[in-house]
């Protein structure tokens, strides 16, 4: 397989891993975001916690795998992103610490203050990563202030608080709202009675917010936010050197791919239609279909960002030549080939095992089940 094709394949595979993380661990985070609001009593909150209790650890594997794949396939992206987003990544990491301890320690004591504190800890573990990851994508769309010198040493010239600019925060809110909608759809599917009704209301609110904010972000990308375009570059099958190209930036350039490849328009349409259908059918009994709709919304939003930026992965707002793309930030051809063989062998195994787990854990979480298994469930 030629080098250029391998580069595109790994762009697709890392995208699949990110989507897998967002769709699976996304409803875990969305459930945690909604926990203090859709469950009023301790018994109700235990039910909500246990809707994801059996699967949340396995879902995080997608996040770990995506990080490992990025390190191996895109080493320059990994290095530059850790320089620019170091404190943001630490914030995500520290907030994720609340999840395992929150799940494991919440029910160790019956003190209401103890349990309430862990409920809010779980909220932080869902809200902060969702917000920060969205903010990171917002900054990628605008360009990140980094540059390489002639020896390919990267230097970052921004700050943590500069990442919290208005457009990036808007993208963060898109992320929070769509994951909250996904979590609400999951809770609705896994619970009954009053919790399901509250989840249905939360689903309508979050879906409406996600679609509206996504459309606003799209208008800003088309009219205000500067995009990037390669005007001259080395051949696609050469070794990675991001300085061997010329890049221009201007508002609206992120829409270029949609005129070049009209089929890419399907991505934002899927995102909007998925959110609208989830909103319209939030009160229906087609719970699994609604959950699929919120999943499609997430897929559409992520694909929209990926299709808009292709072939850019991490554009530079300081030096266009330093922008990292699919063509000039990858590992060697042999590395990509060996990794691809590993993916072909192990990814189907992971998918089969995950499907089996969800099949075994299907069904609703009820108060009676909690009482019967009070020492084995969270």
CSV table of C-alpha atoms in Angstrom, one decimal:
chain,number,residue,atom,x,y,z
A,1,UNK,CA,0.0,0.0,0.0
A,2,UNK,CA,1.5,3.4,-1.0
A,3,UNK,CA,2.4,6.0,1.7
A,4,UNK,CA,-0.2,8.6,0.7
A,5,UNK,CA,-3.0,6.1,1.0
A,6,UNK,CA,-1.8,4.9,4.4
A,7,UNK,CA,-1.9,8.5,5.6
A,8,UNK,CA,-5.5,8.9,4.6
A,9,UNK,CA,-6.4,5.6,6.1
A,10,UNK,CA,-5.0,6.6,9.4
A,11,UNK,CA,-6.8,9.9,9.3
A,12,UNK,CA,-10.0,7.9,8.9
A,13,UNK,CA,-9.1,5.4,11.6
A,14,UNK,CA,-8.3,8.1,14.2
A,15,UNK,CA,-11.5,9.8,13.3
A,16,UNK,CA,-13.3,6.5,13.9
A,17,UNK,CA,-11.7,6.2,17.3
A,18,UNK,CA,-12.7,9.7,18.3
A,19,UNK,CA,-16.2,9.1,17.1
A,20,UNK,CA,-16.3,5.8,19.1
A,21,UNK,CA,-15.1,7.7,22.2
A,22,UNK,CA,-17.7,10.5,21.7
A,23,UNK,CA,-20.6,8.1,21.1
A,24,UNK,CA,-19.9,5.6,23.8
A,25,UNK,CA,-18.2,7.6,26.6
A,26,UNK,CA,-20.3,10.6,25.5
A,27,UNK,CA,-23.5,9.2,27.0
A,28,UNK,CA,-21.5,8.5,30.2
A,29,UNK,CA,-20.4,12.1,30.4
A,30,UNK,CA,-23.9,13.3,29.4
A,31,UNK,CA,-25.5,11.2,32.1
A,32,UNK,CA,-23.0,12.7,34.7
A,33,UNK,CA,-23.8,16.2,33.5
A,34,UNK,CA,-27.5,15.6,34.0
A,35,UNK,CA,-27.2,13.6,37.3
A,36,UNK,CA,-27.8,16.5,39.7
A,37,UNK,CA,-30.8,17.8,37.7
A,38,UNK,CA,-32.9,14.8,36.6
A,39,UNK,CA,-32.6,12.8,39.8
A,40,UNK,CA,-34.0,14.5,43.0
A,41,UNK,CA,-33.7,11.8,45.7
A,42,UNK,CA,-30.8,9.5,46.6
A,43,UNK,CA,-32.7,6.5,45.2
A,44,UNK,CA,-33.2,8.2,41.9
A,45,UNK,CA,-29.6,9.3,41.7
A,46,UNK,CA,-28.5,5.7,42.3
A,47,UNK,CA,-30.6,4.6,39.5
A,48,UNK,CA,-29.1,7.2,37.1
A,49,UNK,CA,-25.6,6.3,38.2
A,50,UNK,CA,-26.2,2.6,37.6
A,51,UNK,CA,-27.5,3.2,34.1
A,52,UNK,CA,-23.8,3.7,33.1
A,53,UNK,CA,-22.3,1.8,36.0
A,54,UNK,CA,-21.7,-1.4,34.0
A,55,UNK,CA,-20.1,0.1,30.9
A,56,UNK,CA,-18.4,3.4,31.7
A,57,UNK,CA,-14.9,1.9,32.3
A,58,UNK,CA,-15.0,0.0,29.0
A,59,UNK,CA,-16.1,3.1,27.1
A,60,UNK,CA,-13.1,5.0,28.2
A,61,UNK,CA,-10.9,2.6,26.3
A,62,UNK,CA,-11.8,4.4,23.1
A,63,UNK,CA,-10.3,7.6,24.6
A,64,UNK,CA,-7.1,5.8,25.6
A,65,UNK,CA,-6.8,4.1,22.2
A,66,UNK,CA,-7.3,7.3,20.3
A,67,UNK,CA,-4.6,9.0,22.3
A,68,UNK,CA,-2.2,6.1,21.7
A,69,UNK,CA,-3.0,6.0,18.0
A,70,UNK,CA,-2.4,9.7,17.7
A,71,UNK,CA,1.0,9.4,19.4
A,72,UNK,CA,2.0,6.6,17.0
A,73,UNK,CA,0.5,7.8,13.8
A,74,UNK,CA,0.9,11.6,14.2
A,75,UNK,CA,3.9,12.2,16.5
A,76,UNK,CA,4.3,15.9,15.4
A,77,UNK,CA,0.6,16.6,16.2
A,78,UNK,CA,1.0,14.8,19.6
A,79,UNK,CA,4.1,17.0,20.4
A,80,UNK,CA,2.6,20.3,19.3
A,81,UNK,CA,-0.7,19.7,21.0
A,82,UNK,CA,0.9,18.9,24.3
A,83,UNK,CA,2.9,22.1,24.0
A,84,UNK,CA,-0.3,24.2,23.2
A,85,UNK,CA,-3.0,22.4,25.2
A,86,UNK,CA,-0.9,21.1,28.1
A,87,UNK,CA,-2.9,22.7,30.9
A,88,UNK,CA,-6.2,22.0,29.1
A,89,UNK,CA,-5.2,18.3,28.9
A,90,UNK,CA,-4.3,18.3,32.6
A,91,UNK,CA,-7.7,19.9,33.4
A,92,UNK,CA,-9.4,17.1,31.5
A,93,UNK,CA,-7.2,14.5,33.2
A,94,UNK,CA,-7.8,15.8,36.7
A,95,UNK,CA,-11.6,16.1,36.1
A,96,UNK,CA,-11.6,12.5,34.9
A,97,UNK,CA,-10.1,11.4,38.2
A,98,UNK,CA,-13.5,12.2,39.8
A,99,UNK,CA,-15.2,9.5,37.8
A,100,UNK,CA,-13.7,6.3,39.2
A,101,UNK,CA,-13.6,7.5,42.8
A,102,UNK,CA,-17.1,9.0,42.4
A,103,UNK,CA,-18.6,5.8,41.2
A,104,UNK,CA,-16.8,3.7,43.8
A,105,UNK,CA,-17.1,5.8,46.9
A,106,UNK,CA,-20.5,7.5,46.4
A,107,UNK,CA,-22.5,4.7,48.1
A,108,UNK,CA,-19.9,3.8,50.8
A,109,UNK,CA,-21.6,6.0,53.3
A,110,UNK,CA,-25.3,7.0,53.7
A,111,UNK,CA,-24.6,10.5,54.7
A,112,UNK,CA,-26.6,12.8,52.3
A,113,UNK,CA,-23.8,15.4,52.2
A,114,UNK,CA,-21.2,12.7,51.3
A,115,UNK,CA,-23.3,11.4,48.5
A,116,UNK,CA,-24.2,14.8,47.2
A,117,UNK,CA,-20.6,15.8,47.1
A,118,UNK,CA,-19.8,12.7,45.0
A,119,UNK,CA,-22.7,13.5,42.7
A,120,UNK,CA,-21.3,16.9,42.0
A,121,UNK,CA,-17.8,15.3,41.5
A,122,UNK,CA,-19.4,13.0,38.9
A,123,UNK,CA,-20.9,16.1,37.3
A,124,UNK,CA,-17.5,17.8,37.1
A,125,UNK,CA,-16.1,14.5,35.6
A,126,UNK,CA,-18.7,14.8,32.8
A,127,UNK,CA,-19.0,18.5,32.2
A,128,UNK,CA,-15.3,19.6,32.2
A,129,UNK,CA,-14.0,17.1,29.7
A,130,UNK,CA,-17.0,17.7,27.4
A,131,UNK,CA,-16.4,21.5,27.6
A,132,UNK,CA,-12.6,21.4,27.2
A,133,UNK,CA,-12.6,19.0,24.3
A,134,UNK,CA,-15.1,21.2,22.5
A,135,UNK,CA,-13.0,24.3,23.3
A,136,UNK,CA,-10.0,22.5,21.8
A,137,UNK,CA,-11.8,21.8,18.6
A,138,UNK,CA,-12.8,25.5,18.5
A,139,UNK,CA,-9.2,26.5,18.7
A,140,UNK,CA,-8.2,24.0,16.0
A,141,UNK,CA,-10.7,25.6,13.7
A,142,UNK,CA,-9.2,29.1,14.3
A,143,UNK,CA,-5.6,28.0,14.3
A,144,UNK,CA,-3.2,27.4,17.2
A,145,UNK,CA,-0.3,29.9,17.9
A,146,UNK,CA,2.7,27.6,17.4
A,147,UNK,CA,5.6,27.4,15.0
A,148,UNK,CA,8.5,25.1,14.1
A,149,UNK,CA,12.0,26.3,13.6
A,150,UNK,CA,14.3,24.9,10.9
A,151,UNK,CA,15.2,22.0,13.2
A,152,UNK,CA,11.5,21.2,13.6
A,153,UNK,CA,11.5,22.2,17.3
A,154,UNK,CA,8.1,23.4,18.2
A,155,UNK,CA,7.4,26.6,20.2
A,156,UNK,CA,3.9,27.6,21.5
A,157,UNK,CA,3.2,31.3,21.9
A,158,UNK,CA,-0.2,31.3,23.6
A,159,UNK,CA,-1.7,30.8,27.0
A,160,UNK,CA,-4.3,28.7,28.7
A,161,UNK,CA,-6.8,31.6,29.0
A,162,UNK,CA,-6.3,32.6,25.4
A,163,UNK,CA,-7.9,29.2,24.5
A,164,UNK,CA,-11.1,30.4,26.2
A,165,UNK,CA,-12.0,32.8,23.4
A,166,UNK,CA,-15.7,33.3,22.4
A,167,UNK,CA,-15.8,31.0,19.4
A,168,UNK,CA,-13.9,28.2,21.2
A,169,UNK,CA,-16.3,28.5,24.2
A,170,UNK,CA,-19.2,28.3,21.7
A,171,UNK,CA,-17.8,25.1,20.4
A,172,UNK,CA,-17.4,23.8,24.0
A,173,UNK,CA,-21.1,24.5,24.6
A,174,UNK,CA,-22.0,22.6,21.4
A,175,UNK,CA,-20.0,19.6,22.8
A,176,UNK,CA,-21.7,19.9,26.2
A,177,UNK,CA,-25.2,20.2,24.9
A,178,UNK,CA,-24.9,17.3,22.4
A,179,UNK,CA,-23.4,15.0,25.0
A,180,UNK,CA,-26.1,16.0,27.5
A,181,UNK,CA,-28.7,15.1,24.8
A,182,UNK,CA,-27.0,11.8,24.2
A,183,UNK,CA,-26.9,11.1,27.9
A,184,UNK,CA,-30.5,12.1,28.3
A,185,UNK,CA,-31.5,9.7,25.5
A,186,UNK,CA,-29.6,6.9,27.3
A,187,UNK,CA,-31.1,7.6,30.7
A,188,UNK,CA,-34.6,7.7,29.1
A,189,UNK,CA,-33.9,4.3,27.5
A,190,UNK,CA,-32.6,2.7,30.7
A,191,UNK,CA,-35.2,4.1,33.2
A,192,UNK,CA,-38.9,4.3,33.8
A,193,UNK,CA,-41.5,6.7,35.3
A,194,UNK,CA,-40.4,10.1,36.7
A,195,UNK,CA,-36.7,9.8,35.8
A,196,UNK,CA,-37.5,8.9,32.2
A,197,UNK,CA,-39.9,11.9,32.0
A,198,UNK,CA,-37.3,14.3,33.3
A,199,UNK,CA,-34.7,12.8,30.9
A,200,UNK,CA,-37.2,13.4,28.1
A,201,UNK,CA,-37.4,17.1,29.0
A,202,UNK,CA,-33.7,17.4,29.3
A,203,UNK,CA,-33.3,15.7,25.9
A,204,UNK,CA,-35.6,18.3,24.3
A,205,UNK,CA,-33.7,21.2,25.8
A,206,UNK,CA,-30.2,19.8,25.1
A,207,UNK,CA,-31.1,18.8,21.5
A,208,UNK,CA,-32.5,22.2,20.8
A,209,UNK,CA,-29.5,23.9,22.3
A,210,UNK,CA,-27.0,21.6,20.4
A,211,UNK,CA,-28.7,22.2,17.0
A,212,UNK,CA,-29.0,25.9,17.5
A,213,UNK,CA,-25.4,26.4,18.7
A,214,UNK,CA,-24.1,24.1,15.9
A,215,UNK,CA,-25.8,26.2,13.3
A,216,UNK,CA,-24.5,29.4,14.8
A,217,UNK,CA,-21.0,28.0,14.8
A,218,UNK,CA,-21.4,27.0,11.2
A,219,UNK,CA,-22.5,30.6,10.2
A,220,UNK,CA,-19.4,32.0,12.0
A,221,UNK,CA,-17.1,29.5,10.3
A,222,UNK,CA,-18.5,30.5,6.9
A,223,UNK,CA,-18.3,34.3,7.5
A,224,UNK,CA,-16.0,35.3,10.3
A,225,UNK,CA,-13.6,32.5,11.4
A,226,UNK,CA,-10.5,32.3,9.3
A,227,UNK,CA,-9.9,29.0,7.5
A,228,UNK,CA,-6.7,27.7,5.9
A,229,UNK,CA,-5.7,26.3,2.5
A,230,UNK,CA,-2.5,24.7,1.1
A,231,UNK,CA,-1.4,26.5,-2.0
A,232,UNK,CA,1.9,24.7,-2.6
A,233,UNK,CA,3.3,21.6,-1.0
A,234,UNK,CA,5.8,18.7,-1.3
A,235,UNK,CA,4.4,15.4,-2.8
A,236,UNK,CA,2.1,13.5,-0.6
A,237,UNK,CA,4.3,10.4,-0.4
A,238,UNK,CA,7.4,12.2,0.9
A,239,UNK,CA,8.7,12.1,4.5
A,240,UNK,CA,7.1,14.3,7.1
A,241,UNK,CA,8.3,17.9,7.0
A,242,UNK,CA,5.6,20.5,7.6
A,243,UNK,CA,7.8,23.4,6.5
A,244,UNK,CA,7.8,22.2,2.9
A,245,UNK,CA,4.5,23.9,2.0
A,246,UNK,CA,2.8,27.3,1.7
A,247,UNK,CA,-0.5,28.0,3.4
A,248,UNK,CA,-3.0,30.9,3.2
A,249,UNK,CA,-5.7,31.9,5.6
A,250,UNK,CA,-9.0,33.7,5.1
A,251,UNK,CA,-12.6,33.5,6.3
A,252,UNK,CA,-14.7,30.9,4.6
A,253,UNK,CA,-11.8,28.7,3.5
A,254,UNK,CA,-13.1,25.8,5.7
A,255,UNK,CA,-16.0,25.5,3.2
A,256,UNK,CA,-13.7,24.7,0.3
A,257,UNK,CA,-14.0,21.0,0.7
A,258,UNK,CA,-17.7,21.1,0.4
A,259,UNK,CA,-17.6,22.5,-3.1
A,260,UNK,CA,-14.8,20.2,-4.1
A,261,UNK,CA,-16.4,17.1,-2.6
A,262,UNK,CA,-20.2,17.8,-2.5
A,263,UNK,CA,-20.9,14.5,-0.7
A,264,UNK,CA,-19.3,15.9,2.4
A,265,UNK,CA,-22.4,18.1,2.9
A,266,UNK,CA,-24.0,14.9,4.3
A,267,UNK,CA,-22.0,15.4,7.6
A,268,UNK,CA,-23.6,18.7,8.8
A,269,UNK,CA,-27.0,17.5,7.5
A,270,UNK,CA,-26.7,14.3,9.6
A,271,UNK,CA,-25.7,16.4,12.6
A,272,UNK,CA,-28.7,18.7,12.3
A,273,UNK,CA,-31.3,16.1,11.2
A,274,UNK,CA,-30.2,13.8,14.1
A,275,UNK,CA,-30.6,16.6,16.6
A,276,UNK,CA,-34.0,17.6,15.2
A,277,UNK,CA,-35.3,14.1,15.2
A,278,UNK,CA,-34.2,13.5,18.8
A,279,UNK,CA,-36.0,16.7,19.7
A,280,UNK,CA,-39.2,15.8,17.9
A,281,UNK,CA,-39.4,12.2,19.2
A,282,UNK,CA,-38.1,12.8,22.7
A,283,UNK,CA,-41.4,12.0,24.2
A,284,UNK,CA,-42.1,9.0,22.1
A,285,UNK,CA,-41.7,5.3,23.1
A,286,UNK,CA,-39.1,4.7,20.4
A,287,UNK,CA,-36.3,5.0,22.9
A,288,UNK,CA,-33.6,3.2,21.0
A,289,UNK,CA,-34.4,5.2,17.9
A,290,UNK,CA,-34.0,8.4,19.8
A,291,UNK,CA,-30.7,7.2,21.2
A,292,UNK,CA,-29.5,6.4,17.7
A,293,UNK,CA,-30.6,9.9,16.6
A,294,UNK,CA,-28.4,11.6,19.3
A,295,UNK,CA,-25.6,9.3,18.3
A,296,UNK,CA,-26.0,10.4,14.7
A,297,UNK,CA,-25.9,14.0,15.8
A,298,UNK,CA,-22.6,13.5,17.4
A,299,UNK,CA,-21.2,11.6,14.4
A,300,UNK,CA,-22.4,14.4,12.1
A,301,UNK,CA,-20.9,17.2,14.2
A,302,UNK,CA,-17.5,15.5,14.5
A,303,UNK,CA,-17.4,14.6,10.8
A,304,UNK,CA,-18.3,18.2,9.9
A,305,UNK,CA,-15.2,19.4,11.8
A,306,UNK,CA,-13.0,16.7,10.2
A,307,UNK,CA,-14.3,17.2,6.6
A,308,UNK,CA,-14.0,21.0,6.9
A,309,UNK,CA,-10.4,20.9,8.0
A,310,UNK,CA,-9.1,18.1,5.8
A,311,UNK,CA,-6.2,17.7,5.2
A,312,UNK,CA,-5.3,20.0,8.1
A,313,UNK,CA,-5.0,18.4,11.6
A,314,UNK,CA,-3.6,21.3,13.6
A,315,UNK,CA,-3.3,24.6,11.6
A,316,UNK,CA,-0.9,27.3,12.9
A,317,UNK,CA,-2.2,30.8,13.3
A,318,UNK,CA,1.4,32.1,13.5
A,319,UNK,CA,3.2,30.5,10.6
A,320,UNK,CA,1.1,28.8,8.0
A,321,UNK,CA,4.0,26.6,6.9
A,322,UNK,CA,4.1,25.0,10.4
A,323,UNK,CA,0.5,23.8,10.1
A,324,UNK,CA,0.3,20.1,10.6
A,325,UNK,CA,-1.6,18.1,7.9
A,326,UNK,CA,-2.4,14.5,7.1
A,327,UNK,CA,0.5,14.6,4.5
A,328,UNK,CA,3.3,16.0,6.6
A,329,UNK,CA,2.8,15.0,10.3
A,330,UNK,CA,2.7,11.2,10.1
A,331,UNK,CA,5.0,8.5,11.1
A,332,UNK,CA,7.0,6.4,8.7
A,333,UNK,CA,5.4,4.1,6.1
A,334,UNK,CA,6.5,1.0,8.0
A,335,UNK,CA,5.0,2.3,11.2
A,336,UNK,CA,1.7,2.9,9.6
A,337,UNK,CA,1.7,-0.5,8.0
A,338,UNK,CA,2.4,-2.4,11.2
A,339,UNK,CA,-0.2,-0.4,13.1
A,340,UNK,CA,-2.8,-1.1,10.4
A,341,UNK,CA,-2.2,-4.8,10.7
A,342,UNK,CA,-2.7,-4.6,14.4
A,343,UNK,CA,-6.0,-2.6,13.9
A,344,UNK,CA,-7.3,-5.2,11.4
A,345,UNK,CA,-6.7,-8.0,14.0
A,346,UNK,CA,-7.8,-6.3,17.2
A,347,UNK,CA,-10.5,-3.8,16.3
A,348,UNK,CA,-13.0,-6.4,15.3
A,349,UNK,CA,-12.3,-8.3,18.6
A,350,UNK,CA,-13.0,-5.1,20.6
A,351,UNK,CA,-16.2,-4.4,18.7
A,352,UNK,CA,-17.5,-8.0,19.1
A,353,UNK,CA,-16.7,-7.9,22.9
A,354,UNK,CA,-18.2,-4.5,23.3
A,355,UNK,CA,-21.4,-5.6,21.5
A,356,UNK,CA,-21.6,-8.7,23.7
A,357,UNK,CA,-21.2,-6.5,26.9
A,358,UNK,CA,-24.0,-4.2,25.9
A,359,UNK,CA,-26.2,-7.2,25.0
A,360,UNK,CA,-25.7,-8.8,28.4
A,361,UNK,CA,-26.3,-5.5,30.2
A,362,UNK,CA,-29.4,-4.5,28.3
A,363,UNK,CA,-32.6,-3.7,30.0
A,364,UNK,CA,-33.8,-1.0,32.4
A,365,UNK,CA,-32.4,-0.1,35.8
A,366,UNK,CA,-35.1,-0.1,38.5
A,367,UNK,CA,-35.4,0.6,42.2
A,368,UNK,CA,-36.2,-3.1,42.8
A,369,UNK,CA,-33.0,-4.2,41.0
A,370,UNK,CA,-31.0,-1.8,43.1
A,371,UNK,CA,-32.5,-3.1,46.3
A,372,UNK,CA,-31.9,-6.7,45.3
A,373,UNK,CA,-28.3,-6.0,44.4
A,374,UNK,CA,-27.5,-3.2,46.8
A,375,UNK,CA,-24.1,-4.6,47.7
A,376,UNK,CA,-22.9,-5.2,44.1
A,377,UNK,CA,-24.3,-2.1,42.3
A,378,UNK,CA,-23.1,1.5,42.8
